[in-house]
PDB file of C-alpha atoms in Angstrom:
ATOM      1  CA  MET Y 210       0.064  -0.010   0.032  1.00 95.00           C
ATOM      2  CA  ILE Y 211       1.063   3.388  -0.964  1.00 97.00           C
ATOM      3  CA  LEU Y 212      -0.464   6.332   1.313  1.00 98.00           C
ATOM      4  CA  ILE Y 213       0.067  10.017   0.044  1.00 98.00           C
ATOM      5  CA  PRO Y 214      -0.317  12.578   2.674  1.00 98.00           C
ATOM      6  CA  THR Y 215      -1.294  15.773   1.018  1.00 98.00           C
ATOM      7  CA  PHE Y 216      -1.806  19.368   1.769  1.00 98.00           C
ATOM      8  CA  ASN Y 217      -1.895  22.337  -1.032  1.00 98.00           C
ATOM      9  CA  ALA Y 218       0.186  19.734  -2.984  1.00 97.00           C
ATOM     10  CA  GLU Y 219      -1.701  20.379  -6.736  1.00 97.00           C
ATOM     11  CA  VAL Y 220       1.710  21.363  -7.926  1.00 97.00           C
ATOM     12  CA  PHE Y 221       3.392  18.109  -7.377  1.00 96.00           C
ATOM     13  CA  LEU Y 222       1.022  15.380  -6.498  1.00 98.00           C
ATOM     14  CA  GLU Y 223       0.234  14.389  -9.960  1.00 97.00           C
ATOM     15  CA  ARG Y 224       3.873  13.221 -10.917  1.00 97.00           C
ATOM     16  CA  THR Y 225       3.550  11.275  -7.718  1.00 98.00           C
ATOM     17  CA  ILE Y 226       0.393   9.361  -8.524  1.00 98.00           C
ATOM     18  CA  ILE Y 227       1.823   8.618 -11.708  1.00 97.00           C
ATOM     19  CA  SER Y 228       4.784   7.192 -10.376  1.00 96.00           C
ATOM     20  CA  ALA Y 229       3.001   4.861  -7.879  1.00 96.00           C
ATOM     21  CA  LEU Y 230       0.547   3.664 -10.383  1.00 96.00           C
ATOM     22  CA  ASN Y 231       3.579   2.914 -12.638  1.00 95.00           C
ATOM     23  CA  GLN Y 232       4.736   0.201 -10.048  1.00 92.00           C
ATOM     24  CA  THR Y 233       5.446  -2.921 -11.822  1.00 90.00           C
ATOM     25  CA  LYS Y 234       3.380  -4.594  -8.976  1.00 88.00           C
ATOM     26  CA  LYS Y 235      -0.258  -4.121  -8.697  1.00 88.00           C
ATOM     27  CA  VAL Y 236      -0.459  -1.936  -5.296  1.00 91.00           C
ATOM     28  CA  ASN Y 237      -3.035   0.014  -3.616  1.00 95.00           C
ATOM     29  CA  ILE Y 238      -2.888   3.995  -3.359  1.00 97.00           C
ATOM     30  CA  VAL Y 239      -4.515   6.146  -0.968  1.00 98.00           C
ATOM     31  CA  VAL Y 240      -4.297  10.218  -1.080  1.00 98.00           C
ATOM     32  CA  VAL Y 241      -5.125  11.081   2.736  1.00 98.00           C
ATOM     33  CA  ASP Y 242      -5.993  15.151   2.337  1.00 98.00           C
ATOM     34  CA  ASN Y 243      -5.598  17.203   5.339  1.00 98.00           C
ATOM     35  CA  CYS Y 244      -8.073  20.078   4.153  1.00 98.00           C
ATOM     36  CA  SER Y 245      -6.455  21.490   0.994  1.00 98.00           C
ATOM     37  CA  ALA Y 246      -7.799  24.945  -0.490  1.00 98.00           C
ATOM     38  CA  ASP Y 247      -6.393  24.054  -3.970  1.00 98.00           C
ATOM     39  CA  ASN Y 248      -6.890  21.444  -6.773  1.00 98.00           C
ATOM     40  CA  THR Y 249      -5.530  18.311  -4.656  1.00 98.00           C
ATOM     41  CA  ILE Y 250      -8.707  16.815  -4.758  1.00 98.00           C
ATOM     42  CA  LYS Y 251      -9.631  17.287  -8.484  1.00 97.00           C
ATOM     43  CA  ILE Y 252      -6.088  16.020  -9.511  1.00 97.00           C
ATOM     44  CA  ALA Y 253      -6.462  12.696  -7.204  1.00 97.00           C
ATOM     45  CA  GLN Y 254      -9.751  12.081  -8.417  1.00 97.00           C
ATOM     46  CA  LYS Y 255      -8.383  11.934 -12.140  1.00 97.00           C
ATOM     47  CA  HIS Y 256      -6.661   8.716 -11.040  1.00 96.00           C
ATOM     48  CA  ASN Y 257      -7.997   5.515  -9.714  1.00 88.00           C
ATOM     49  CA  VAL Y 258      -6.962   5.548  -6.285  1.00 97.00           C
ATOM     50  CA  GLU Y 259      -8.627   5.967  -3.145  1.00 98.00           C
ATOM     51  CA  ILE Y 260      -9.283   9.206  -1.458  1.00 98.00           C
ATOM     52  CA  ILE Y 261      -9.794   9.763   2.246  1.00 98.00           C
ATOM     53  CA  GLN Y 262     -10.553  13.614   3.275  1.00 98.00           C
ATOM     54  CA  ASN Y 263      -9.771  14.505   6.849  1.00 98.00           C
ATOM     55  CA  SER Y 264     -12.921  16.641   8.232  1.00 98.00           C
ATOM     56  CA  VAL Y 265     -10.203  18.866  10.454  1.00 98.00           C
ATOM     57  CA  ASN Y 266      -6.614  19.799   9.187  1.00 98.00           C
ATOM     58  CA  LEU Y 267      -4.427  17.821  11.752  1.00 98.00           C
ATOM     59  CA  GLY Y 268      -1.341  19.163  10.880  1.00 97.00           C
ATOM     60  CA  ARG Y 269       1.862  17.782   8.808  1.00 96.00           C
ATOM     61  CA  ILE Y 270       2.690  14.975  11.537  1.00 97.00           C
ATOM     62  CA  GLY Y 271      -0.967  14.308  12.178  1.00 98.00           C
ATOM     63  CA  ASN Y 272      -1.892  13.706   9.038  1.00 98.00           C
ATOM     64  CA  TRP Y 273       1.486  11.071   8.700  1.00 98.00           C
ATOM     65  CA  ASN Y 274      -0.112   9.476  11.622  1.00 98.00           C
ATOM     66  CA  ARG Y 275      -3.257   9.534  10.098  1.00 98.00           C
ATOM     67  CA  CYS Y 276      -1.807   7.579   7.101  1.00 98.00           C
ATOM     68  CA  ILE Y 277      -0.352   4.754   9.722  1.00 97.00           C
ATOM     69  CA  GLU Y 278      -3.473   4.501  11.542  1.00 97.00           C
ATOM     70  CA  ILE Y 279      -5.095   3.760   7.792  1.00 98.00           C
ATOM     71  CA  ALA Y 280      -2.414   1.388   6.918  1.00 97.00           C
ATOM     72  CA  GLN Y 281      -3.499  -0.424  10.543  1.00 97.00           C
ATOM     73  CA  GLU Y 282      -6.991  -0.540  10.316  1.00 97.00           C
ATOM     74  CA  LYS Y 283      -6.503  -1.597   6.627  1.00 95.00           C
ATOM     75  CA  LYS Y 284      -3.971  -4.378   8.184  1.00 96.00           C
ATOM     76  CA  VAL Y 285      -1.569  -4.278   5.342  1.00 93.00           C
ATOM     77  CA  PRO Y 286       1.928  -5.976   5.781  1.00 88.00           C
ATOM     78  CA  PHE Y 287       3.713  -3.502   3.991  1.00 88.00           C
ATOM     79  CA  PHE Y 288       3.189   0.330   3.391  1.00 93.00           C
ATOM     80  CA  LYS Y 289       5.383   3.010   1.884  1.00 94.00           C
ATOM     81  CA  LEU Y 290       4.256   6.934   3.220  1.00 97.00           C
ATOM     82  CA  LEU Y 291       5.202   8.798  -0.498  1.00 97.00           C
ATOM     83  CA  PHE Y 292       5.159  12.382   0.133  1.00 97.00           C
ATOM     84  CA  ALA Y 293       3.776  14.876  -2.899  1.00 95.00           C
ATOM     85  CA  GLY Y 294       6.533  15.783  -5.132  1.00 94.00           C
ATOM     86  CA  ASP Y 295       8.415  12.144  -4.526  1.00 97.00           C
ATOM     87  CA  VAL Y 296       8.716   9.362  -7.281  1.00 96.00           C
ATOM     88  CA  LEU Y 297       9.003   5.794  -7.015  1.00 94.00           C
ATOM     89  CA  LYS Y 298      11.265   3.755  -9.237  1.00 91.00           C
ATOM     90  CA  LYS Y 299       9.063   1.429 -11.185  1.00 90.00           C
ATOM     91  CA  ASN Y 300       9.797  -1.743  -9.527  1.00 88.00           C
ATOM     92  CA  ALA Y 301      10.341  -0.130  -6.260  1.00 86.00           C
ATOM     93  CA  PHE Y 302       7.726  -2.683  -4.359  1.00 79.00           C
ATOM     94  CA  GLU Y 303       9.568  -5.624  -5.865  1.00 78.00           C
ATOM     95  CA  GLU Y 304      12.734  -4.866  -4.400  1.00 61.00           C
ATOM     96  CA  TYR Y 305      11.371  -4.225  -0.667  1.00 56.00           C
ATOM     97  CA  GLU Y 306       9.442  -7.294  -0.309  1.00 50.00           C
TER      98      GLU Y 306
END
C-alpha cells in the first residue's frame, strides 16, 4: 500500500501518483488529504486511487499519523508513505518485499 499524505499539493501531486500507479507490481494507493484549499482533490480524482479527506486539518505530523492509522486499520503487511513531489522507481515494491 502507498499512502500519500497531502495538503495543497496540486503542483507536485500528479507526478507522485503517476509514479505510484506505474509500479510493476499492483499496489493500492490512498491519498489522505488534510483539508486542501487548492485542486489537490481534483487531481487525485483523475486517477484510480482511493481518497480519504480529513474533516479537520490535523497538521503535517497528524496527517502522517493518520496515514499510519489507515494502514493499521487495513491490516496491510507493508506500506510506504510517499510525499507529494516524491517519485518511486517502477520496481520499488518488488525490491522491498
